[in-house]
């Protein structure tokens, strides 16, 4: 083996030794997320924890003492889970478009002081009624309403989600008592 090849091999070996604790912690974190059924914290799915385990080389219990490996592995785990599980984002249920069970349209509701931005969600089957959902202070029309919207769609109810003054897409400033 040439002298240059030996130094390259040594560098690779050093890098593998440095990242092995991170890979082992990733394997533990993925195994825990999978075992607990926390799909939003998992990046792989059934058995994905094996990959970082195998890439890290042999198993050593000493990696548990590697605080730096853990500190690096946690944000890596969260980042991978976020990238790989985008469909779990609940706001995807409120994107404008036509879906199998609903149609979502972005509209401007005319008002005495200007238009009120809104999402109009209608079941694909005939709507039996309609409900207007108004958010609280500091929120917007999509703030934690996906479960409510899904439940109302199952009951064949249309939903109007609005942005009040100073919130979400509303161009008007929040002003009291005019906001009332």
CSV table of N, CA and C in Angstrom, one decimal:
chain,number,residue,atom,x,y,z
A,1,UNK,N,0.8,-1.2,0.0
A,1,UNK,CA,0.0,0.0,0.0
A,1,UNK,C,0.9,1.2,0.0
A,2,UNK,N,0.6,2.2,-0.8
A,2,UNK,CA,1.4,3.4,-0.9
A,2,UNK,C,1.2,4.3,0.3
A,3,UNK,N,2.1,5.2,0.5
A,3,UNK,CA,2.1,6.0,1.7
A,3,UNK,C,0.8,6.9,1.6
A,4,UNK,N,0.5,7.5,0.5
A,4,UNK,CA,-0.7,8.3,0.3
A,4,UNK,C,-2.0,7.6,0.6
A,5,UNK,N,-2.0,6.3,0.1
A,5,UNK,CA,-3.2,5.5,0.4
A,5,UNK,C,-3.4,5.2,1.8
A,6,UNK,N,-2.3,5.0,2.6
A,6,UNK,CA,-2.4,4.8,4.0
A,6,UNK,C,-2.9,6.0,4.7
A,7,UNK,N,-2.5,7.2,4.4
A,7,UNK,CA,-3.0,8.4,5.0
A,7,UNK,C,-4.5,8.6,4.7
A,8,UNK,N,-5.0,8.3,3.5
A,8,UNK,CA,-6.4,8.4,3.2
A,8,UNK,C,-7.2,7.3,4.0
A,9,UNK,N,-6.7,6.1,4.1
A,9,UNK,CA,-7.3,5.1,4.9
A,9,UNK,C,-7.4,5.5,6.3
A,10,UNK,N,-6.3,6.1,6.8
A,10,UNK,CA,-6.3,6.5,8.2
A,10,UNK,C,-7.4,7.6,8.5
A,11,UNK,N,-7.5,8.5,7.5
A,11,UNK,CA,-8.5,9.6,7.6
A,11,UNK,C,-9.9,9.1,7.6
A,12,UNK,N,-10.1,8.1,6.7
A,12,UNK,CA,-11.5,7.5,6.6
A,12,UNK,C,-11.8,6.8,7.9
A,13,UNK,N,-10.8,6.0,8.5
A,13,UNK,CA,-11.0,5.3,9.7
A,13,UNK,C,-11.3,6.3,10.9
A,14,UNK,N,-10.6,7.4,10.9
A,14,UNK,CA,-10.8,8.5,11.9
A,14,UNK,C,-12.2,9.0,11.8
A,15,UNK,N,-12.7,9.3,10.6
A,15,UNK,CA,-14.0,9.9,10.4
A,15,UNK,C,-15.1,8.9,10.8
A,16,UNK,N,-14.9,7.6,10.5
A,16,UNK,CA,-15.9,6.6,10.9
A,16,UNK,C,-15.9,6.5,12.4
A,17,UNK,N,-14.8,6.5,13.0
A,17,UNK,CA,-14.7,6.5,14.5
A,17,UNK,C,-15.5,7.7,15.1
A,18,UNK,N,-15.3,8.8,14.5
A,18,UNK,CA,-16.0,10.0,15.0
A,18,UNK,C,-17.5,10.0,14.9
A,19,UNK,N,-18.0,9.5,13.8
A,19,UNK,CA,-19.4,9.5,13.5
A,19,UNK,C,-20.1,8.3,14.0
A,20,UNK,N,-19.4,7.2,14.4
A,20,UNK,CA,-20.0,6.0,14.9
A,20,UNK,C,-20.9,6.2,16.1
A,21,UNK,N,-20.6,7.0,17.1
A,21,UNK,CA,-21.5,7.2,18.2
A,21,UNK,C,-22.8,7.9,17.8
A,22,UNK,N,-22.7,8.8,16.8
A,22,UNK,CA,-23.9,9.5,16.3
A,22,UNK,C,-24.8,8.5,15.6
A,23,UNK,N,-24.2,7.6,14.7
A,23,UNK,CA,-25.0,6.6,14.0
A,23,UNK,C,-25.6,5.6,15.0
A,24,UNK,N,-24.9,5.3,16.0
A,24,UNK,CA,-25.5,4.4,17.0
A,24,UNK,C,-26.6,5.0,17.8
A,25,UNK,N,-26.5,6.3,18.2
A,25,UNK,CA,-27.6,7.0,18.8
A,25,UNK,C,-28.8,7.1,17.9
A,26,UNK,N,-28.5,7.4,16.6
A,26,UNK,CA,-29.6,7.5,15.6
A,26,UNK,C,-30.4,6.1,15.6
A,27,UNK,N,-29.6,5.1,15.6
A,27,UNK,CA,-30.3,3.7,15.6
A,27,UNK,C,-31.1,3.6,16.9
A,28,UNK,N,-30.6,4.0,18.0
A,28,UNK,CA,-31.4,3.9,19.3
A,28,UNK,C,-32.7,4.8,19.2
A,29,UNK,N,-32.5,6.0,18.7
A,29,UNK,CA,-33.6,7.0,18.7
A,29,UNK,C,-34.7,6.5,17.7
A,30,UNK,N,-34.3,5.9,16.6
A,30,UNK,CA,-35.2,5.4,15.6
A,30,UNK,C,-35.9,4.2,16.1
A,31,UNK,N,-35.2,3.3,16.8
A,31,UNK,CA,-35.8,2.1,17.4
A,31,UNK,C,-36.9,2.6,18.5
A,32,UNK,N,-36.5,3.6,19.3
A,32,UNK,CA,-37.5,4.0,20.3
A,32,UNK,C,-38.7,4.7,19.6
A,33,UNK,N,-38.5,5.5,18.6
A,33,UNK,CA,-39.7,6.1,17.9
A,33,UNK,C,-40.5,5.1,17.3
A,34,UNK,N,-39.9,4.1,16.6
A,34,UNK,CA,-40.7,3.0,16.0
A,34,UNK,C,-41.4,2.2,17.0
A,35,UNK,N,-40.8,1.8,18.1
A,35,UNK,CA,-41.4,1.0,19.1
A,35,UNK,C,-42.5,1.7,19.8
A,36,UNK,N,-42.4,3.0,20.0
A,36,UNK,CA,-43.5,3.8,20.7
A,36,UNK,C,-44.6,4.2,19.7
A,37,UNK,N,-44.4,3.9,18.4
A,37,UNK,CA,-45.4,4.3,17.4
A,37,UNK,C,-45.5,5.8,17.2
A,38,UNK,N,-44.4,6.5,17.4
A,38,UNK,CA,-44.3,7.9,17.1
A,38,UNK,C,-43.8,8.2,15.7
A,39,UNK,N,-44.8,8.0,14.8
A,39,UNK,CA,-44.4,8.2,13.4
A,39,UNK,C,-43.8,9.5,13.0
A,40,UNK,N,-44.2,10.6,13.7
A,40,UNK,CA,-43.7,11.9,13.4
A,40,UNK,C,-42.2,12.1,13.9
A,41,UNK,N,-41.8,11.2,14.7
A,41,UNK,CA,-40.4,11.3,15.2
A,41,UNK,C,-39.5,10.2,14.5
A,42,UNK,N,-40.1,9.4,13.6
A,42,UNK,CA,-39.4,8.4,12.9
A,42,UNK,C,-39.1,8.8,11.5
A,43,UNK,N,-37.9,8.5,11.0
A,43,UNK,CA,-37.6,8.9,9.6
A,43,UNK,C,-37.6,7.7,8.7
A,44,UNK,N,-37.7,6.5,9.2
A,44,UNK,CA,-37.5,5.4,8.3
A,44,UNK,C,-38.7,4.5,8.2
A,45,UNK,N,-39.2,4.0,9.3
A,45,UNK,CA,-40.3,3.0,9.2
A,45,UNK,C,-39.7,1.7,9.8
A,46,UNK,N,-40.5,0.6,9.6
A,46,UNK,CA,-40.2,-0.7,10.2
A,46,UNK,C,-38.7,-1.1,9.9
A,47,UNK,N,-37.9,-1.3,10.9
A,47,UNK,CA,-36.6,-1.8,10.8
A,47,UNK,C,-35.5,-0.8,10.3
A,48,UNK,N,-35.9,0.4,10.1
A,48,UNK,CA,-34.9,1.4,9.6
A,48,UNK,C,-33.8,1.7,10.6
A,49,UNK,N,-34.0,1.4,11.8
A,49,UNK,CA,-32.9,1.6,12.8
A,49,UNK,C,-31.7,0.7,12.6
A,50,UNK,N,-31.8,-0.3,11.8
A,50,UNK,CA,-30.7,-1.2,11.5
A,50,UNK,C,-29.7,-0.6,10.7
A,51,UNK,N,-30.1,0.3,9.7
A,51,UNK,CA,-29.1,0.9,8.8
A,51,UNK,C,-28.0,1.7,9.5
A,52,UNK,N,-28.4,2.7,10.4
A,52,UNK,CA,-27.3,3.4,11.1
A,52,UNK,C,-26.5,2.5,12.0
A,53,UNK,N,-27.1,1.5,12.6
A,53,UNK,CA,-26.4,0.5,13.4
A,53,UNK,C,-25.4,-0.2,12.6
A,54,UNK,N,-25.7,-0.7,11.4
A,54,UNK,CA,-24.8,-1.4,10.6
A,54,UNK,C,-23.7,-0.5,10.1
A,55,UNK,N,-24.0,0.8,9.7
A,55,UNK,CA,-23.0,1.7,9.2
A,55,UNK,C,-22.0,2.1,10.3
A,56,UNK,N,-22.4,2.0,11.5
A,56,UNK,CA,-21.5,2.4,12.6
A,56,UNK,C,-20.5,1.4,13.0
A,57,UNK,N,-20.5,0.3,12.4
A,57,UNK,CA,-19.5,-0.8,12.7
A,57,UNK,C,-20.1,-1.7,13.8
A,58,UNK,N,-19.3,-2.1,14.6
A,58,UNK,CA,-19.7,-3.0,15.7
A,58,UNK,C,-20.4,-2.3,16.8
A,59,UNK,N,-21.2,-3.0,17.6
A,59,UNK,CA,-21.9,-2.4,18.7
A,59,UNK,C,-21.0,-2.3,19.9
A,60,UNK,N,-21.0,-1.2,20.5
A,60,UNK,CA,-20.2,-1.0,21.7
A,60,UNK,C,-21.1,-0.3,22.7
A,61,UNK,N,-21.2,-0.8,23.9
A,61,UNK,CA,-22.0,-0.2,24.9
A,61,UNK,C,-21.5,1.2,25.4
A,62,UNK,N,-20.2,1.4,25.1
A,62,UNK,CA,-19.5,2.6,25.5
A,62,UNK,C,-20.1,3.9,24.8
A,63,UNK,N,-20.8,3.7,23.7
A,63,UNK,CA,-21.4,4.8,23.0
A,63,UNK,C,-22.4,5.5,23.8
A,64,UNK,N,-23.0,4.8,24.8
A,64,UNK,CA,-24.0,5.4,25.7
A,64,UNK,C,-23.4,6.5,26.5
A,65,UNK,N,-22.1,6.5,26.7
A,65,UNK,CA,-21.4,7.5,27.4
A,65,UNK,C,-21.0,8.7,26.5
A,66,UNK,N,-21.3,8.6,25.3
A,66,UNK,CA,-21.0,9.6,24.3
A,66,UNK,C,-22.0,10.7,24.3
A,67,UNK,N,-21.9,11.7,25.1
A,67,UNK,CA,-22.9,12.7,25.2
A,67,UNK,C,-22.9,13.6,23.9
A,68,UNK,N,-21.7,13.8,23.3
A,68,UNK,CA,-21.7,14.6,22.1
A,68,UNK,C,-22.4,13.8,21.0
A,69,UNK,N,-22.2,12.5,20.9
A,69,UNK,CA,-23.0,11.7,19.9
A,69,UNK,C,-24.4,11.9,20.0
A,70,UNK,N,-24.9,11.9,21.3
A,70,UNK,CA,-26.4,12.1,21.6
A,70,UNK,C,-26.8,13.5,21.2
A,71,UNK,N,-26.0,14.5,21.6
A,71,UNK,CA,-26.3,15.9,21.3
A,71,UNK,C,-26.4,16.1,19.8
A,72,UNK,N,-25.6,15.5,19.0
A,72,UNK,CA,-25.6,15.6,17.5
A,72,UNK,C,-26.8,14.8,16.9
A,73,UNK,N,-27.0,13.6,17.5
A,73,UNK,CA,-28.0,12.7,16.9
A,73,UNK,C,-29.4,13.2,17.1
A,74,UNK,N,-29.7,13.8,18.2
A,74,UNK,CA,-31.1,14.3,18.4
A,74,UNK,C,-31.6,15.2,17.3
A,75,UNK,N,-30.9,16.3,17.0
A,75,UNK,CA,-31.3,17.2,15.9
A,75,UNK,C,-31.3,16.5,14.5
A,76,UNK,N,-30.3,15.6,14.3
A,76,UNK,CA,-30.3,14.9,13.1
A,76,UNK,C,-31.5,14.0,12.9
A,77,UNK,N,-31.9,13.3,14.0
A,77,UNK,CA,-33.1,12.5,14.1
A,77,UNK,C,-34.4,13.3,13.7
A,78,UNK,N,-34.5,14.5,14.4
A,78,UNK,CA,-35.6,15.3,14.2
A,78,UNK,C,-35.7,15.9,12.8
A,79,UNK,N,-34.5,16.3,12.2
A,79,UNK,CA,-34.4,16.8,10.9
A,79,UNK,C,-34.8,15.7,9.9
A,80,UNK,N,-34.3,14.5,10.0
A,80,UNK,CA,-34.6,13.4,9.1
A,80,UNK,C,-36.1,13.1,9.2
A,81,UNK,N,-36.7,13.1,10.4
A,81,UNK,CA,-38.1,12.8,10.5
A,81,UNK,C,-38.9,13.8,9.9
A,82,UNK,N,-38.5,15.1,10.0
A,82,UNK,CA,-39.3,16.2,9.4
A,82,UNK,C,-39.2,16.1,7.9
A,83,UNK,N,-38.1,15.8,7.3
A,83,UNK,CA,-37.9,15.7,5.9
A,83,UNK,C,-38.7,14.5,5.3
A,84,UNK,N,-38.6,13.3,6.0
A,84,UNK,CA,-39.1,12.1,5.5
A,84,UNK,C,-40.6,11.9,5.8
A,85,UNK,N,-41.2,12.7,6.7
A,85,UNK,CA,-42.6,12.5,7.0
A,85,UNK,C,-43.4,13.7,6.8
A,86,UNK,N,-43.1,14.4,5.7
A,86,UNK,CA,-43.8,15.7,5.4
A,86,UNK,C,-45.4,15.5,5.3
A,87,UNK,N,-45.8,14.3,4.9
A,87,UNK,CA,-47.2,14.1,4.7
A,87,UNK,C,-48.0,14.1,6.1
A,88,UNK,N,-47.2,14.0,7.2
A,88,UNK,CA,-47.8,14.0,8.5
A,88,UNK,C,-48.1,15.4,9.0
A,89,UNK,N,-47.7,16.4,8.2
A,89,UNK,CA,-48.0,17.8,8.5
A,89,UNK,C,-49.5,18.1,8.4
A,90,UNK,N,-50.1,18.4,9.6
A,90,UNK,CA,-51.6,18.5,9.5
A,90,UNK,C,-52.1,19.7,8.7
A,91,UNK,N,-51.2,20.7,8.4
A,91,UNK,CA,-51.6,21.8,7.6
A,91,UNK,C,-51.8,21.3,6.1
A,92,UNK,N,-51.3,20.2,5.7
A,92,UNK,CA,-51.5,19.6,4.4
A,92,UNK,C,-53.0,19.4,4.2
A,93,UNK,N,-53.8,19.2,5.2
A,93,UNK,CA,-55.2,18.9,5.1
A,93,UNK,C,-56.0,20.2,4.8
A,94,UNK,N,-55.3,21.3,4.8
A,94,UNK,CA,-56.0,22.6,4.6
A,94,UNK,C,-55.4,23.4,3.4
A,95,UNK,N,-54.7,22.7,2.5
A,95,UNK,CA,-54.2,23.3,1.3
A,95,UNK,C,-55.2,23.4,0.3
A,96,UNK,N,-55.2,24.5,-0.5
A,96,UNK,CA,-56.2,24.8,-1.5
A,96,UNK,C,-56.1,23.7,-2.6
A,97,UNK,N,-57.3,23.1,-3.0
A,97,UNK,CA,-57.3,22.1,-4.0
A,97,UNK,C,-58.5,21.2,-3.9
A,98,UNK,N,-58.6,20.3,-4.8
A,98,UNK,CA,-59.7,19.3,-4.9
A,98,UNK,C,-59.2,18.0,-4.4
A,99,UNK,N,-59.9,17.4,-3.5
A,99,UNK,CA,-59.5,16.1,-2.9
A,99,UNK,C,-60.7,15.2,-3.0
A,100,UNK,N,-60.4,13.9,-2.6
A,100,UNK,CA,-61.5,12.9,-2.8
A,100,UNK,C,-62.7,13.2,-1.9
A,101,UNK,N,-62.6,13.8,-0.8
A,101,UNK,CA,-63.7,14.1,0.1
A,101,UNK,C,-64.1,15.5,0.2
A,102,UNK,N,-63.3,16.4,-0.3
A,102,UNK,CA,-63.6,17.9,-0.1
A,102,UNK,C,-62.9,18.7,-1.2
A,103,UNK,N,-63.4,20.0,-1.3
A,103,UNK,CA,-62.8,21.0,-2.1
A,103,UNK,C,-62.5,22.2,-1.2
A,104,UNK,N,-61.2,22.7,-1.3
A,104,UNK,CA,-60.8,23.8,-0.5
A,104,UNK,C,-60.5,24.9,-1.4
A,105,UNK,N,-61.1,26.1,-1.2
A,105,UNK,CA,-61.0,27.3,-2.0
A,105,UNK,C,-60.6,28.4,-1.1
A,106,UNK,N,-59.6,29.3,-1.6
A,106,UNK,CA,-59.2,30.5,-0.9
A,106,UNK,C,-60.2,31.6,-1.4
A,107,UNK,N,-60.9,32.2,-0.6
A,107,UNK,CA,-61.8,33.3,-1.0
A,107,UNK,C,-61.6,34.5,-0.1
A,108,UNK,N,-62.2,35.6,-0.6
A,108,UNK,CA,-62.2,36.9,0.2
A,108,UNK,C,-63.7,37.2,0.4
A,109,UNK,N,-64.1,37.2,1.7
A,109,UNK,CA,-65.5,37.5,2.1
A,109,UNK,C,-65.6,39.0,2.1
A,110,UNK,N,-66.6,39.5,1.4
A,110,UNK,CA,-66.7,41.0,1.4
A,110,UNK,C,-67.2,41.4,2.8
A,111,UNK,N,-66.7,42.6,3.3
A,111,UNK,CA,-67.1,43.1,4.5
A,111,UNK,C,-67.2,44.6,4.4
A,112,UNK,N,-67.8,45.3,5.4
A,112,UNK,CA,-67.9,46.7,5.4
A,112,UNK,C,-66.6,47.5,5.4
A,113,UNK,N,-65.5,46.9,5.9
A,113,UNK,CA,-64.2,47.6,6.0
A,113,UNK,C,-63.2,46.9,5.1
A,114,UNK,N,-63.6,46.1,4.2
A,114,UNK,CA,-62.7,45.4,3.3
A,114,UNK,C,-62.9,43.9,3.3
A,115,UNK,N,-62.2,43.2,2.5
A,115,UNK,CA,-62.4,41.8,2.4
A,115,UNK,C,-61.8,41.0,3.6
A,116,UNK,N,-62.4,39.9,3.9
A,116,UNK,CA,-61.9,39.1,5.0
A,116,UNK,C,-61.4,37.8,4.4
A,117,UNK,N,-60.1,37.5,4.5
A,117,UNK,CA,-59.5,36.3,3.8
A,117,UNK,C,-60.1,35.1,4.5
A,118,UNK,N,-60.4,34.1,3.7
A,118,UNK,CA,-61.0,32.9,4.3
A,118,UNK,C,-60.6,31.6,3.4
A,119,UNK,N,-60.8,30.5,4.0
A,119,UNK,CA,-60.8,29.2,3.3
A,119,UNK,C,-62.2,28.7,3.4
A,120,UNK,N,-62.7,28.3,2.2
A,120,UNK,CA,-64.1,27.7,2.1
A,120,UNK,C,-63.9,26.2,1.8
A,121,UNK,N,-64.3,25.4,2.7
A,121,UNK,CA,-64.1,23.9,2.5
A,121,UNK,C,-65.5,23.2,2.4
A,122,UNK,N,-65.7,22.6,1.3
A,122,UNK,CA,-67.0,22.0,1.0
A,122,UNK,C,-66.8,20.5,0.8
A,123,UNK,N,-67.7,19.7,1.4
A,123,UNK,CA,-67.6,18.2,1.1
A,123,UNK,C,-67.9,17.9,-0.4
A,124,UNK,N,-67.3,16.9,-0.9
A,124,UNK,CA,-67.6,16.5,-2.3
A,124,UNK,C,-69.0,16.1,-2.5
A,125,UNK,N,-69.6,15.5,-1.5
A,125,UNK,CA,-71.0,15.1,-1.5
A,125,UNK,C,-71.8,16.4,-1.1
A,126,UNK,N,-73.1,16.3,-1.2
A,126,UNK,CA,-73.9,17.5,-0.9
A,126,UNK,C,-73.7,17.9,0.6
A,127,UNK,N,-73.5,19.2,0.8
A,127,UNK,CA,-73.4,19.8,2.1
A,127,UNK,C,-74.7,19.9,2.8
A,128,UNK,N,-74.8,19.4,4.0
A,128,UNK,CA,-76.1,19.4,4.8
A,128,UNK,C,-76.2,20.8,5.5
A,129,UNK,N,-75.2,21.5,5.6
A,129,UNK,CA,-75.2,22.8,6.3
A,129,UNK,C,-73.8,23.4,6.3
A,130,UNK,N,-73.6,24.5,6.9
A,130,UNK,CA,-72.3,25.2,6.9
A,130,UNK,C,-72.0,25.8,8.3
A,131,UNK,N,-70.7,25.9,8.6
A,131,UNK,CA,-70.3,26.4,9.9
A,131,UNK,C,-69.1,27.4,9.6
A,132,UNK,N,-69.2,28.5,10.3
A,132,UNK,CA,-68.1,29.5,10.2
A,132,UNK,C,-67.3,29.4,11.5
A,133,UNK,N,-66.0,29.1,11.3
A,133,UNK,CA,-65.1,29.0,12.5
A,133,UNK,C,-64.2,30.2,12.6
A,134,UNK,N,-64.3,30.9,13.8
A,134,UNK,CA,-63.5,32.1,14.0
A,134,UNK,C,-62.4,31.8,15.0
A,135,UNK,N,-61.2,32.1,14.7
A,135,UNK,CA,-60.1,31.8,15.6
A,135,UNK,C,-60.0,32.8,16.8
A,136,UNK,N,-59.2,32.4,17.7
A,136,UNK,CA,-58.9,33.3,18.9
A,136,UNK,C,-57.8,34.3,18.6
A,137,UNK,N,-57.5,35.1,19.6
A,137,UNK,CA,-56.5,36.1,19.5
A,137,UNK,C,-55.1,35.5,19.4
A,138,UNK,N,-54.3,36.0,18.5
A,138,UNK,CA,-53.0,35.4,18.3
A,138,UNK,C,-52.9,34.2,17.3
A,139,UNK,N,-54.0,33.8,16.8
A,139,UNK,CA,-54.1,32.6,15.9
A,139,UNK,C,-54.3,33.1,14.5
A,140,UNK,N,-54.6,32.1,13.6
A,140,UNK,CA,-55.1,32.4,12.3
A,140,UNK,C,-56.1,31.3,11.9
A,141,UNK,N,-56.6,31.4,10.7
A,141,UNK,CA,-57.7,30.5,10.3
A,141,UNK,C,-57.3,29.0,10.3
A,142,UNK,N,-56.0,28.7,10.2
A,142,UNK,CA,-55.6,27.3,10.1
A,142,UNK,C,-55.1,26.8,11.5
A,143,UNK,N,-55.2,27.6,12.5
A,143,UNK,CA,-54.6,27.3,13.8
A,143,UNK,C,-55.3,26.1,14.5
A,144,UNK,N,-54.7,24.9,14.4
A,144,UNK,CA,-55.2,23.7,15.1
A,144,UNK,C,-56.7,23.4,14.8
A,145,UNK,N,-57.1,23.6,13.5
A,145,UNK,CA,-58.5,23.3,13.1
A,145,UNK,C,-58.6,22.0,12.2
A,146,UNK,N,-57.5,21.4,11.9
A,146,UNK,CA,-57.6,20.3,10.9
A,146,UNK,C,-58.5,19.1,11.5
A,147,UNK,N,-58.4,18.8,12.7
A,147,UNK,CA,-59.3,17.8,13.3
A,147,UNK,C,-60.7,18.2,13.2
A,148,UNK,N,-61.0,19.4,13.6
A,148,UNK,CA,-62.4,19.9,13.5
A,148,UNK,C,-62.9,19.9,12.1
A,149,UNK,N,-62.1,20.3,11.2
A,149,UNK,CA,-62.5,20.3,9.7
A,149,UNK,C,-62.7,18.9,9.3
A,150,UNK,N,-61.9,17.9,9.6
A,150,UNK,CA,-62.1,16.5,9.3
A,150,UNK,C,-63.4,16.0,9.8
A,151,UNK,N,-63.6,16.3,11.1
A,151,UNK,CA,-64.9,15.8,11.7
A,151,UNK,C,-66.1,16.4,11.1
A,152,UNK,N,-66.0,17.7,10.7
A,152,UNK,CA,-67.2,18.3,10.0
A,152,UNK,C,-67.4,17.8,8.6
A,153,UNK,N,-66.3,17.5,7.9
A,153,UNK,CA,-66.4,16.9,6.6
A,153,UNK,C,-67.1,15.5,6.7
A,154,UNK,N,-66.8,14.7,7.7
A,154,UNK,CA,-67.5,13.4,7.9
A,154,UNK,C,-69.0,13.6,8.1
A,155,UNK,N,-69.4,14.7,8.6
A,155,UNK,CA,-70.8,15.0,8.9
A,155,UNK,C,-71.4,15.8,7.8
A,156,UNK,N,-70.7,15.9,6.6
A,156,UNK,CA,-71.2,16.6,5.4
A,156,UNK,C,-71.5,18.1,5.7
A,157,UNK,N,-70.7,18.7,6.5
A,157,UNK,CA,-70.9,20.2,6.7
A,157,UNK,C,-69.8,21.0,6.0
A,158,UNK,N,-70.2,22.0,5.4
A,158,UNK,CA,-69.2,23.0,4.8
A,158,UNK,C,-68.6,23.8,5.9
A,159,UNK,N,-67.4,24.3,5.7
A,159,UNK,CA,-66.7,25.0,6.7
A,159,UNK,C,-66.1,26.3,6.1
A,160,UNK,N,-66.3,27.4,6.8
A,160,UNK,CA,-65.7,28.7,6.4
A,160,UNK,C,-64.7,29.1,7.5
A,161,UNK,N,-63.4,29.1,7.2
A,161,UNK,CA,-62.4,29.5,8.2
A,161,UNK,C,-61.9,30.9,7.8
A,162,UNK,N,-62.0,31.9,8.7
A,162,UNK,CA,-61.7,33.3,8.4
A,162,UNK,C,-60.5,33.8,9.2
A,163,UNK,N,-59.8,34.8,8.7
A,163,UNK,CA,-58.7,35.5,9.4
A,163,UNK,C,-59.3,36.8,9.8
A,164,UNK,N,-59.3,37.0,11.1
A,164,UNK,CA,-59.7,38.3,11.6
A,164,UNK,C,-58.7,39.4,11.4
A,165,UNK,N,-59.0,40.7,11.6
A,165,UNK,CA,-58.1,41.8,11.5
A,165,UNK,C,-56.8,41.5,12.3
A,166,UNK,N,-55.7,41.8,11.6
A,166,UNK,CA,-54.4,41.6,12.3
A,166,UNK,C,-53.9,40.2,12.5
A,167,UNK,N,-54.6,39.3,11.8
A,167,UNK,CA,-54.2,37.9,12.0
A,167,UNK,C,-54.1,37.2,10.6
A,168,UNK,N,-53.2,36.2,10.5
A,168,UNK,CA,-53.1,35.5,9.3
A,168,UNK,C,-52.8,36.3,8.0
A,169,UNK,N,-53.7,36.1,7.0
A,169,UNK,CA,-53.6,36.8,5.7
A,169,UNK,C,-54.3,38.2,5.7
A,170,UNK,N,-54.9,38.5,6.8
A,170,UNK,CA,-55.7,39.8,6.8
A,170,UNK,C,-54.8,41.0,6.7
A,171,UNK,N,-55.0,41.9,5.7
A,171,UNK,CA,-54.2,43.0,5.5
A,171,UNK,C,-54.5,44.2,6.5
A,172,UNK,N,-55.7,44.1,7.2
A,172,UNK,CA,-56.1,45.2,8.1
A,172,UNK,C,-55.4,45.0,9.4
A,173,UNK,N,-55.0,46.1,10.0
A,173,UNK,CA,-54.4,46.0,11.4
A,173,UNK,C,-55.4,45.6,12.4
A,174,UNK,N,-55.0,45.0,13.5
A,174,UNK,CA,-55.8,44.7,14.6
A,174,UNK,C,-56.0,46.0,15.4
A,175,UNK,N,-57.2,46.4,15.6
A,175,UNK,CA,-57.5,47.7,16.3
A,175,UNK,C,-58.8,47.5,17.2
A,176,UNK,N,-58.7,48.0,18.4
A,176,UNK,CA,-59.8,47.9,19.3
A,176,UNK,C,-60.4,49.3,19.5
A,177,UNK,N,-61.7,49.4,19.6
A,177,UNK,CA,-62.7,48.4,19.5
A,177,UNK,C,-63.3,48.1,18.1
A,178,UNK,N,-62.6,48.7,17.1
A,178,UNK,CA,-63.1,48.5,15.7
A,178,UNK,C,-63.1,47.0,15.3
A,179,UNK,N,-62.3,46.2,15.8
A,179,UNK,CA,-62.2,44.8,15.4
A,179,UNK,C,-63.5,44.1,15.8
A,180,UNK,N,-64.2,44.5,16.8
A,180,UNK,CA,-65.5,43.9,17.2
A,180,UNK,C,-66.5,44.0,16.1
